[in-house]
Amino acid sequence: MASYDSKDLIVLEGLDAVRMRPGMYIGTTGVKGLHHLLWEIIDNAVDEVANGFGNKVEVTLHKDGTASVFDNGRGIPVSPHPKLKISGVEVVFTQLHAGGKFGDNNYKYSGGLHGVGASVTNALSRFLEVTIYKDGKKYFARFESVEKNGKIHSGVPVEKLKEVGNTTLKGTYVKFLPDDRVFKDTKFDYNTVLERLKETAFLNKGIHIELIDERTNARESLCYEGGIRDYVTFLTMDKKPLFVPPIYIENEIEDTYVSLALQYVDNYTDNIFSFVNNIPTPEGGTHEVGFKIALTKVLNDFAKKHGLIKDKDPAFIGDDFREGMVAVLSIKMKNVQFEGQTKTKLGNVEARARVENVCNQGLTEFFASKKNENIGNIIIEKAKGAARVRQAAKRAKDLARSKNSIESTMLIGKLASCTSRNPDINEVFIVEGDSAGGTAKQGRDRYYQAILPLRGKPLNSEKKRIDQVLANEEIRTIIGAIGTGIGEDFKLENLKYNKIIILSDADQDGMHIRCILLTFFFRYMRPLITNGNIYVGMPPLYKVTAKDKEWYCYTDEELENITKNLKNYNLQRYKGLGEMSAEQLWTTTMDPARRSMIRVSVEDAVQADKEISMWMGDDVGPRKDFINRYANFNKVDSFEKNKEDKDE
Ligand code: 1YM
């Protein structure tokens, strides 16, 4: 049995705090939080390799539930910390917020600055082992969560770092077992890890990342020599690029490294995926602003220089140059400040001018070259289309506004609103079909539940431009009811319902309507998804009646479980919402105390965007390929489904 003394426990009080309130450090103790443990270790390994010390990171998911990460960098320092008098390894795994890095910080840039540190992984693990290969020697240390006097102490160094042999290797190996007393589910998900590592490999060109799943023998080697160029190519794989390869520029200015890969595709959305020190910044920030300013200026200059703007053409605005654009912007800098609702927006003011400078210079050079002139022409043509539609949309909006009083009352007339005026408790059910809508109206609690019945299918917004989307009556009714406006005009504070619940039949048509609505929210009201306001209601699929008892089943599994011990029973299969009585709809689907719902979140906007193009876009090819390959109808939309045990 390993030993530890009370001195250790004092050093470790910080880690006990992590165990008391894991949410404060890793957000949740659900699957997301579980994977966070692994990201912390991977981030340290990638930081080391991305800064030029080594070239390889290997991640393994083991059969016994542990995960391990190896990098062939310098190895975490083994010498004692001058003040704390414990080894560098121990500092890294037991000290919270150890501030900067131990000793002199050799890293120019670090993603880890954002993270909470490897000590949090240690605190929330049953055990964690570290092996260091450094200067011909092999070292080992082990940490455990130990129980003493009925209390659990986290991350105790039960085997202090010691030399255990010689080696010709160099690097750091960390293996840990997530604590099942903290996490309900301690199983790492191969695809989640793979997606994350893929992103990391794209953002750090040339590094080799290996993922090995010993539970299934799946494995993947990732290395992209083209870096973010390859990323853009990957993102546009299911779309129609207007030219190949993507435009690419990179440069360093005032200790800030800026790289940009840019492509245009045959659709109308604007997709900028930006990163700072490998951390995604979906809320944008100063770096994105700098890029947009430069792009607008350079393209306007190009159009003027080549006489591409005629008098009859409307003047371009920045948006026009971003229609159909897919861009990856990755910058690396020191002292990053994140702000915004989810701390994913870059705040550093100095980044704007630096990014603008690099992009200005790089893009000007690119378009000045004779061989790229055609690419410039293609983009300007695309922007002209965008400018025309923008003006048409404005006319359509103005018209809608002028007719507002009459028409919107007519449209909202379809909405059975609720009596409460408190958006925090109010809910709106978007219900497929007039007849189900009628049933829902009777079944609801009219104090806080509103019903919006949809006649027919709403417009598939992936296939249409904004002016057509806005002209669609179903879509306009939804926009009017929700209250926030759309796109650039979106204002979350005007949201009239805290929960927007899509209620469609459990058949192909219902699934299609659900996809169309989610696509619309994703494209035009995305904050509703990131803010967690969008839900999918779950009506039961079956009703089982036996003697004087009845059960509702929401899945085939539930049905099997219930019927396997019954001898005589009657089975009713609900094909649509319309087959239920108002009373039944209330008990099974609408009553917050009894219903189950899926809350829609966009875990990974990149993945979501790709899948939406595939499922909802014009091009049927990728969709067919996918269906042929997987034919798995459980995964029809691109949103992560978190089935809530019980809503509320
Ligand atoms: C499998 C996980 O943690 N690798 C790793 C971590 C460090 C170093 C090298 C490192 C950093 C520095 C100097 C430095 C870390 N060291 C520290 C600290 N892989 C993994 N590889 N020498 C080695 O930053 O100056 C924190 S991370 F603080 F001890 F220096």
XYZ file of C-alpha atoms and ligand atoms in Angstrom:
678
model
C 0.000 0.000 0.000
C 1.396 3.334 -0.978
C 1.910 5.929 1.700
C 1.111 9.575 1.950
C 1.286 11.971 4.843
C -0.785 14.856 6.062
C 1.568 17.370 4.474
C 0.389 16.041 1.144
C -3.198 16.537 2.105
C -2.650 20.206 2.900
C -1.068 20.791 -0.501
C -4.071 19.028 -1.963
C -6.869 21.049 -0.431
C -7.279 22.790 -3.769
C -7.989 19.514 -5.487
C -10.627 18.608 -2.901
C -12.376 21.839 -3.812
C -12.508 20.627 -7.407
C -14.203 17.435 -6.283
C -16.716 19.394 -4.203
C -17.690 21.590 -7.126
C -16.627 19.901 -10.370
C -19.070 22.047 -12.349
C -17.088 25.175 -11.559
C -14.012 23.742 -13.226
C -15.283 21.588 -16.064
C -18.797 22.901 -16.595
C -20.728 19.662 -16.162
C -20.307 16.155 -14.801
C -22.004 14.788 -17.911
C -20.272 13.438 -20.995
C -18.955 16.854 -21.888
C -17.223 17.244 -18.537
C -15.844 13.723 -18.766
C -14.176 14.489 -22.076
C -12.857 17.726 -20.625
C -10.532 15.631 -18.442
C -8.967 14.211 -21.577
C -8.757 17.583 -23.388
C -6.669 19.007 -20.539
C -4.016 16.319 -20.954
C -4.153 16.434 -24.758
C -3.821 20.245 -24.713
C -0.587 20.003 -22.741
C 0.784 17.399 -25.135
C -0.236 19.425 -28.203
C 1.170 22.655 -26.742
C 4.517 20.953 -26.350
C 4.546 19.518 -29.857
C 3.058 22.596 -31.564
C 5.843 24.689 -30.064
C 8.398 22.575 -31.869
C 9.445 20.139 -29.154
C 8.581 16.790 -30.739
C 6.156 15.928 -33.502
C 3.804 13.268 -32.237
C 0.821 12.852 -29.908
C -0.773 9.476 -29.276
C -4.136 9.060 -27.560
C -5.371 5.637 -26.457
C -8.748 4.606 -25.065
C -8.127 1.438 -23.076
C -10.421 -1.513 -22.339
C -10.255 -0.930 -18.564
C -11.841 2.524 -18.908
C -8.588 4.458 -18.668
C -7.340 6.882 -21.291
C -3.715 7.678 -21.983
C -1.832 10.388 -23.854
C 1.773 10.336 -24.986
C 3.841 13.077 -26.592
C 7.476 12.921 -27.648
C 8.374 16.363 -26.337
C 10.829 17.326 -23.611
C 8.983 15.671 -20.766
C 7.430 17.641 -17.905
C 10.210 19.047 -15.662
C 11.255 16.580 -12.941
C 13.423 18.918 -10.862
C 11.953 20.393 -7.673
C 10.082 23.644 -7.858
C 12.207 26.273 -6.051
C 9.396 27.511 -3.816
C 7.054 24.562 -3.473
C 9.909 22.044 -3.086
C 8.032 19.382 -5.017
C 8.817 18.038 -8.497
C 7.591 19.880 -11.577
C 5.410 16.882 -12.322
C 3.748 17.163 -8.953
C 3.202 20.875 -9.462
C 1.492 20.267 -12.788
C -0.873 17.624 -11.377
C -1.630 18.991 -7.907
C -1.584 22.789 -8.152
C -4.701 24.543 -9.319
C -4.237 27.559 -11.536
C -0.481 27.225 -11.101
C -0.466 30.598 -12.848
C 1.988 30.657 -15.708
C 3.936 27.546 -16.348
C 6.488 26.110 -14.019
C 9.909 27.714 -14.383
C 10.510 29.813 -17.447
C 7.740 29.682 -19.946
C 9.287 28.498 -23.172
C 6.075 28.481 -25.112
C 5.476 31.280 -27.473
C 1.768 30.599 -27.560
C -0.341 28.322 -25.494
C -3.819 26.956 -25.844
C -3.603 25.672 -22.315
C -3.948 29.208 -20.993
C -7.658 28.822 -21.503
C -7.877 25.432 -19.836
C -8.171 24.720 -16.163
C -5.094 22.538 -16.096
C -4.088 18.940 -15.769
C -4.546 19.089 -11.974
C -8.301 19.127 -12.521
C -8.015 15.854 -14.439
C -6.083 14.427 -11.515
C -8.641 15.691 -8.986
C -11.521 13.996 -10.806
C -9.787 10.671 -11.460
C -9.656 7.458 -9.424
C -5.956 7.429 -10.245
C -3.515 9.126 -12.596
C -0.048 7.891 -13.566
C 2.738 9.875 -15.179
C 5.814 8.497 -16.879
C 8.514 10.909 -18.004
C 11.286 10.064 -20.466
C 13.952 12.715 -20.191
C 17.743 12.947 -20.557
C 18.156 9.155 -20.800
C 16.154 8.481 -17.628
C 12.678 7.151 -17.019
C 10.614 8.573 -14.129
C 7.292 7.510 -12.660
C 4.672 9.009 -10.338
C 1.184 7.919 -9.300
C -1.703 9.896 -7.841
C -4.871 8.463 -6.324
C -8.097 9.624 -4.777
C -7.901 8.106 -1.294
C -10.467 7.763 1.458
C -9.421 8.813 4.924
C -11.742 9.199 7.940
C -14.710 8.861 5.643
C -13.564 11.704 3.415
C -12.268 11.410 -0.106
C -9.040 13.254 -0.818
C -8.411 13.917 -4.469
C -5.238 13.375 -6.452
C -2.922 12.374 -3.593
C 0.664 11.598 -4.715
C 0.773 8.005 -3.446
C 3.980 7.269 -5.338
C 6.179 10.341 -5.448
C 8.121 10.946 -8.650
C 11.187 8.717 -8.803
C 13.691 7.474 -11.326
C 12.791 3.946 -12.434
C 15.314 3.153 -15.157
C 17.089 4.235 -18.291
C 15.556 5.039 -21.663
C 16.321 6.215 -25.145
C 12.861 7.750 -25.470
C 11.825 11.283 -24.693
C 8.439 12.630 -23.775
C 5.506 12.421 -21.379
C 2.978 9.615 -20.886
C -0.139 10.204 -18.776
C -2.764 7.593 -17.992
C -5.865 8.142 -15.864
C -9.179 6.601 -14.822
C -12.097 9.051 -14.535
C -13.781 8.771 -11.148
C -17.131 7.004 -11.390
C -18.205 8.735 -8.163
C -18.068 12.044 -10.016
C -19.242 11.075 -13.499
C -22.411 9.098 -14.140
C -20.976 7.868 -17.389
C -17.222 7.295 -17.585
C -17.066 5.907 -21.111
C -15.089 7.988 -23.591
C -16.720 8.356 -26.984
C -14.462 7.528 -29.907
C -16.117 9.927 -32.350
C -16.098 12.836 -29.915
C -12.388 12.335 -29.336
C -11.734 11.850 -33.052
C -13.524 15.083 -34.034
C -11.562 17.033 -31.461
C -8.233 15.542 -32.550
C -9.048 16.179 -36.201
C -9.617 19.852 -35.465
C -6.360 19.950 -33.521
C -4.466 18.272 -36.369
C -5.865 20.742 -38.921
C -4.900 23.684 -36.735
C -1.342 22.468 -36.142
C -0.039 21.541 -39.553
C 2.394 18.705 -39.767
C 1.925 17.256 -36.289
C 1.131 13.557 -36.142
C -1.803 12.553 -33.998
C -2.753 8.954 -33.468
C -6.024 7.801 -31.904
C -6.283 4.183 -30.829
C -9.418 2.603 -29.393
C -8.401 -0.688 -27.809
C -12.025 -1.411 -26.941
C -12.986 -1.761 -30.600
C -9.619 -1.851 -32.368
C -10.551 1.309 -34.254
C -7.675 3.633 -35.012
C -6.949 6.755 -36.979
C -3.783 8.617 -37.947
C -4.162 12.323 -38.458
C -1.626 14.606 -40.066
C -2.390 17.534 -42.339
C 0.584 19.057 -44.081
C -1.722 21.746 -45.502
C -3.058 22.720 -42.064
C -6.098 24.991 -42.275
C -6.029 24.800 -46.099
C -6.873 21.140 -45.706
C -9.454 22.142 -43.091
C -11.315 24.348 -45.559
C -11.138 21.634 -48.201
C -12.604 19.213 -45.659
C -15.364 21.670 -44.698
C -16.363 22.179 -48.319
C -16.173 18.518 -49.271
C -19.951 18.188 -49.553
C -20.399 21.580 -51.191
C -19.528 22.998 -54.583
C -16.368 25.128 -54.358
C -16.160 27.950 -56.906
C -12.402 27.490 -57.275
C -9.638 25.252 -55.956
C -7.432 25.227 -53.950
C -8.510 27.626 -51.190
C -6.764 30.986 -50.915
C -4.142 30.764 -48.188
C -2.116 33.393 -46.402
C 0.001 33.363 -43.271
C 2.348 35.788 -41.597
C 3.638 36.877 -38.242
C 3.436 40.398 -36.959
C 4.310 41.742 -33.508
C 4.445 38.265 -31.966
C 1.055 37.395 -33.404
C 0.896 34.586 -35.926
C -2.019 34.864 -38.340
C -3.174 32.279 -40.868
C -6.214 32.310 -43.104
C -7.676 29.838 -45.584
C -10.550 31.013 -47.736
C -12.899 29.405 -50.196
C -16.246 30.262 -51.778
C -18.984 27.741 -52.416
C -22.205 27.628 -54.310
C -24.536 28.586 -51.442
C -25.541 31.698 -49.557
C -24.336 31.291 -46.030
C -21.363 32.920 -44.409
C -19.124 30.632 -42.421
C -16.101 31.879 -40.559
C -14.506 29.383 -38.213
C -12.032 31.263 -36.086
C -9.545 30.096 -33.482
C -7.149 31.695 -31.042
C -4.339 29.453 -29.798
C -6.306 26.489 -31.147
C -9.358 27.424 -29.078
C -12.539 27.925 -31.133
C -14.045 31.425 -30.955
C -17.597 30.911 -32.269
C -18.623 34.301 -30.895
C -15.971 35.957 -33.078
C -14.146 38.983 -31.761
C -11.432 41.426 -32.755
C -9.541 39.011 -35.006
C -12.645 38.356 -37.110
C -13.324 42.077 -37.351
C -9.795 42.679 -38.667
C -10.201 39.967 -41.270
C -13.587 41.263 -42.457
C -12.323 44.819 -42.831
C -9.352 43.650 -44.886
C -11.438 41.352 -47.104
C -13.963 44.089 -47.881
C -11.276 46.604 -48.709
C -9.170 44.319 -50.882
C -12.147 43.045 -52.899
C -13.599 46.526 -53.369
C -10.194 47.689 -54.614
C -9.986 44.721 -56.961
C -13.447 45.453 -58.404
C -12.578 49.100 -58.968
C -9.179 48.389 -60.460
C -10.647 45.974 -62.981
C -13.657 48.122 -63.786
C -16.104 45.500 -62.571
C -18.606 47.914 -60.974
C -20.980 49.537 -63.434
C -23.082 52.573 -62.607
C -26.239 50.495 -62.390
C -24.692 48.131 -59.842
C -25.425 48.674 -56.161
C -22.389 49.432 -53.998
C -21.026 46.479 -52.066
C -21.172 46.148 -48.334
C -19.026 43.727 -46.310
C -21.804 41.106 -46.146
C -21.864 40.802 -49.929
C -18.302 39.483 -49.948
C -19.104 36.859 -47.360
C -22.009 35.113 -49.023
C -20.998 31.526 -49.702
C -17.669 32.073 -48.015
C -16.023 29.347 -45.949
C -13.037 30.668 -44.033
C -10.803 29.343 -41.308
C -8.931 32.030 -39.421
C -6.405 30.850 -36.885
C -4.247 33.179 -34.851
C -1.744 32.558 -32.095
C -0.788 35.196 -29.593
C 0.094 35.781 -25.956
C -2.097 37.120 -23.163
C -5.417 36.358 -24.769
C -8.551 37.775 -23.233
C -11.832 36.063 -23.872
C -15.161 37.730 -23.373
C -18.787 37.283 -24.414
C -21.573 35.133 -23.018
C -19.663 31.879 -23.267
C -16.146 33.332 -23.070
C -15.538 32.399 -26.690
C -15.064 35.859 -28.152
C -11.621 37.407 -28.530
C -11.370 40.727 -26.695
C -7.778 41.843 -27.314
C -7.977 45.160 -29.178
C -4.457 44.837 -30.573
C -5.469 41.707 -32.490
C -7.740 43.622 -34.846
C -5.055 45.746 -36.494
C -2.573 42.868 -36.611
C -4.983 40.537 -38.364
C -6.149 43.339 -40.644
C -2.537 44.084 -41.635
C -1.628 40.497 -42.393
C -4.847 39.888 -44.352
C -4.608 43.158 -46.234
C -1.105 42.470 -47.367
C -1.634 38.782 -48.115
C -4.905 39.199 -49.998
C -3.677 42.238 -51.962
C -0.669 40.249 -53.108
C -2.852 37.287 -53.988
C -5.236 39.261 -56.197
C -2.459 41.324 -57.768
C -1.136 38.169 -59.387
C -2.347 37.713 -62.957
C -3.004 34.012 -62.427
C -5.478 34.736 -59.626
C -7.447 37.350 -61.536
C -10.102 34.857 -62.456
C -10.698 33.967 -58.816
C -11.211 37.672 -58.116
C -13.750 37.859 -60.946
C -15.657 34.868 -59.612
C -15.898 36.384 -56.126
C -17.046 39.765 -57.463
C -19.752 38.074 -59.578
C -20.952 36.226 -56.493
C -20.939 39.468 -54.472
C -23.015 41.201 -57.154
C -25.673 38.523 -56.799
C -25.592 38.972 -53.044
C -25.961 42.753 -53.309
C -28.978 42.415 -55.630
C -30.693 39.962 -53.307
C -29.890 42.108 -50.288
C -31.742 44.965 -51.913
C -34.649 42.734 -52.880
C -34.822 41.416 -49.338
C -34.826 44.923 -47.975
C -37.729 45.809 -50.229
C -39.549 42.657 -49.084
C -38.891 43.516 -45.434
C -40.001 47.127 -45.859
C -43.145 45.915 -47.526
C -43.794 43.434 -44.751
C -43.263 46.173 -42.208
C -45.636 48.576 -43.907
C -48.322 45.895 -44.029
C -47.357 44.907 -40.522
C -50.463 45.797 -38.553
C -52.930 44.015 -40.810
C -50.867 41.114 -41.970
C -49.064 40.166 -38.809
C -52.311 40.026 -36.845
C -53.580 37.784 -39.599
C -50.502 35.577 -39.393
C -50.317 35.550 -35.634
C -54.030 34.728 -35.763
C -52.918 31.150 -36.216
C -51.100 31.320 -32.921
C -53.083 30.319 -29.862
C -51.145 32.458 -27.408
C -50.980 31.986 -23.673
C -52.232 34.350 -20.980
C -48.977 34.781 -19.085
C -46.731 37.579 -20.276
C -43.647 36.150 -18.588
C -41.221 34.831 -21.234
C -39.243 32.938 -18.579
C -42.048 30.458 -18.023
C -43.824 30.623 -21.373
C -43.531 27.872 -23.957
C -44.642 27.592 -27.535
C -45.358 24.283 -29.237
C -44.873 24.300 -33.001
C -47.252 21.533 -33.981
C -47.413 19.643 -37.261
C -50.827 19.894 -38.824
C -54.010 21.781 -38.037
C -55.793 18.851 -36.445
C -52.994 17.980 -34.013
C -52.764 21.715 -33.390
C -56.430 21.702 -32.377
C -55.890 18.805 -29.997
C -52.873 20.523 -28.470
C -54.913 23.689 -27.959
C -57.458 21.748 -25.941
C -54.871 19.790 -23.987
C -52.507 22.579 -23.011
C -52.226 24.696 -19.885
C -53.277 27.937 -21.485
C -51.658 30.030 -18.781
C -48.113 29.484 -20.087
C -48.386 27.200 -23.137
C -48.967 28.644 -26.605
C -49.710 26.566 -29.688
C -48.611 27.346 -33.228
C -50.081 24.878 -35.726
C -48.268 24.526 -39.030
C -50.284 23.888 -42.122
C -48.183 21.988 -44.656
C -44.425 21.911 -44.699
C -42.401 25.037 -44.049
C -39.840 26.069 -46.614
C -36.480 24.315 -46.616
C -34.285 27.302 -45.855
C -31.103 25.540 -46.906
C -32.269 25.615 -50.513
C -33.549 29.173 -50.634
C -32.215 32.660 -50.374
C -33.205 34.949 -47.570
C -35.821 36.871 -49.596
C -37.639 33.624 -50.429
C -37.331 32.393 -46.866
C -38.931 35.610 -45.654
C -41.737 35.353 -48.156
C -42.816 31.949 -46.803
C -45.924 32.216 -44.659
C -45.126 29.386 -42.244
C -41.666 30.825 -41.620
C -43.014 34.319 -41.110
C -45.562 33.080 -38.627
C -42.785 31.413 -36.651
C -40.583 34.518 -36.741
C -43.504 36.689 -35.667
C -44.414 34.386 -32.786
C -40.895 34.019 -31.403
C -40.304 37.758 -31.371
C -36.519 37.934 -31.636
C -36.174 38.763 -35.324
C -33.601 36.944 -37.431
C -30.035 37.104 -38.692
C -28.279 40.380 -37.967
C -31.442 41.814 -36.401
C -31.735 38.950 -33.900
C -32.301 40.121 -30.329
C -32.439 37.461 -27.648
C -33.927 39.891 -25.154
C -37.098 40.019 -27.250
C -37.649 36.274 -26.986
C -41.269 35.640 -26.032
C -40.927 31.978 -25.050
C -38.203 30.362 -22.997
C -38.975 27.005 -24.574
C -39.719 26.520 -28.250
C -40.867 22.957 -28.666
C -41.129 21.245 -32.019
C -43.888 18.664 -31.983
C -44.117 16.533 -35.078
C -45.296 13.020 -35.865
C -42.946 10.103 -35.340
C -42.833 9.267 -39.043
C -40.782 10.245 -42.097
C -42.802 13.374 -42.768
C -42.577 14.470 -39.154
C -38.832 13.900 -39.185
C -38.539 15.993 -42.326
C -40.478 18.863 -40.790
C -38.289 18.646 -37.700
C -35.157 18.838 -39.857
C -36.484 21.787 -41.814
C -37.305 23.705 -38.648
C -33.942 22.926 -37.035
C -32.141 24.005 -40.193
C -34.063 27.256 -40.173
C -33.203 27.926 -36.513
C -29.577 26.979 -37.146
C -29.226 29.336 -40.094
C -31.281 32.315 -38.986
C -31.756 32.154 -35.214
C -28.696 30.250 -34.085
C -28.474 31.909 -30.625
C -31.728 30.136 -29.725
C -29.891 26.857 -30.155
C -26.712 27.921 -28.363
C -28.848 29.396 -25.600
C -30.745 26.107 -25.221
C -34.241 27.361 -26.083
C -35.058 24.808 -28.766
C -36.584 21.452 -27.837
C -38.012 18.503 -29.649
C -41.109 17.084 -27.990
C -41.383 13.324 -27.642
C -44.852 11.892 -28.107
C -45.191 8.207 -27.237
C -45.003 5.606 -29.992
C -47.215 3.016 -28.279
C -49.866 2.572 -25.645
C -50.054 -0.752 -23.861
C -53.245 -1.632 -21.993
C -53.543 -4.654 -19.705
C -56.401 -5.312 -17.279
C -56.859 -1.988 -15.515
C -53.404 -0.591 -16.196
C -51.893 1.363 -19.062
C -48.409 2.390 -20.114
C -47.058 4.762 -22.742
C -43.848 3.719 -24.502
C -41.549 6.213 -26.187
C -39.123 3.746 -27.736
C -39.183 0.173 -29.019
C -36.941 -0.818 -26.132
C -39.409 0.473 -23.578
C -42.172 -1.430 -25.330
C -40.189 -4.638 -25.176
C -39.405 -4.162 -21.489
C -43.012 -3.602 -20.561
C -44.596 -6.304 -22.680
C -42.151 -9.086 -21.942
C -43.798 -9.892 -18.596
C -47.383 -9.372 -19.711
C -49.591 -12.159 -20.956
C -52.692 -10.447 -22.237
C -52.392 -6.930 -23.396
C -53.667 -4.597 -26.026
C -51.215 -2.610 -28.113
C -51.984 0.662 -29.800
C -49.426 2.230 -32.095
C -49.634 5.986 -32.486
C -48.914 6.909 -36.046
C -49.499 10.583 -35.516
C -50.237 13.168 -32.892
C -53.739 13.426 -34.275
C -54.632 9.978 -32.951
C -54.332 11.108 -29.374
C -57.024 12.782 -27.332
C -56.323 16.183 -25.812
C -56.069 14.507 -22.409
C -53.586 11.919 -23.685
C -51.444 14.522 -25.441
C -51.260 16.513 -22.229
C -50.259 13.573 -20.006
C -47.747 12.052 -22.390
C -46.157 14.963 -24.186
C -46.994 18.370 -22.803
C -47.161 18.129 -19.016
C -43.765 19.301 -17.676
C -44.044 16.849 -14.783
C -44.343 13.833 -17.042
C -43.018 14.628 -20.506
C -39.596 13.837 -21.954
C -37.983 16.218 -24.391
C -34.778 16.506 -26.348
C -32.937 19.747 -25.869
C -31.172 20.719 -29.072
C -27.618 21.992 -28.819
C -24.930 22.577 -31.371
C -22.016 20.780 -29.831
C -19.918 21.220 -32.817
C -20.910 23.913 -35.268
C -18.452 22.617 -37.816
C -19.950 19.158 -37.841
C -23.471 20.550 -37.777
C -22.793 22.764 -40.754
C -21.366 19.911 -42.770
C -24.240 17.611 -42.010
C -26.884 20.230 -42.691
C -25.413 20.851 -46.131
C -25.439 17.162 -46.727
C -28.964 16.533 -45.510
C -30.726 19.679 -46.542
C -28.713 21.106 -49.435
C -29.323 21.042 -53.160
C -26.799 18.408 -53.943
C -28.243 14.924 -53.443
C -24.962 13.091 -54.109
C -23.415 13.261 -50.627
C -26.782 12.460 -49.057
C -27.144 9.321 -51.151
C -23.587 8.275 -50.387
C -24.192 8.685 -46.698
C -27.427 6.727 -46.725
C -25.849 3.967 -48.757
C -22.931 3.794 -46.415
C -24.727 3.863 -43.101
C -28.465 3.507 -43.687
C -28.919 4.434 -40.071
C -32.081 6.357 -39.484
C -31.348 7.082 -35.867
C -29.116 9.937 -36.829
C -31.023 12.087 -39.213
C -30.153 15.529 -38.072
C -26.934 17.167 -37.214
C -27.755 18.333 -33.770
C -26.613 16.626 -30.682
C -29.549 15.198 -28.846
C -29.459 15.371 -25.102
C -32.442 13.449 -24.046
C -33.429 14.925 -20.745
C -34.577 12.379 -18.217
C -37.425 14.609 -17.333
C -37.709 18.139 -18.439
C -37.515 20.711 -15.584
C 0.698 13.674 -22.115
C 0.721 15.059 -21.584
O 1.950 17.233 -20.409
N 3.581 17.220 -21.999
C 4.410 18.240 -21.560
C 4.045 19.129 -20.572
C 4.958 20.125 -20.196
C 6.220 20.197 -20.826
C 6.485 19.268 -21.808
C 7.249 21.215 -20.512
C 6.928 22.530 -20.413
C 7.923 23.449 -20.120
C 9.221 23.035 -19.971
C 7.572 24.880 -19.979
C 4.577 20.992 -19.119
N 5.364 21.483 -18.227
C 4.722 22.246 -17.339
C 5.488 22.894 -16.287
N 1.885 15.724 -22.033
C 2.440 16.785 -21.412
N 5.611 18.313 -22.144
N 9.525 21.751 -20.091
C 8.566 20.838 -20.345
O 6.405 25.238 -20.144
O 8.490 25.658 -19.689
C 3.398 22.374 -17.520
S 2.960 21.490 -18.872
F 4.718 23.757 -15.642
F 5.918 21.992 -15.434
F 6.538 23.495 -16.801
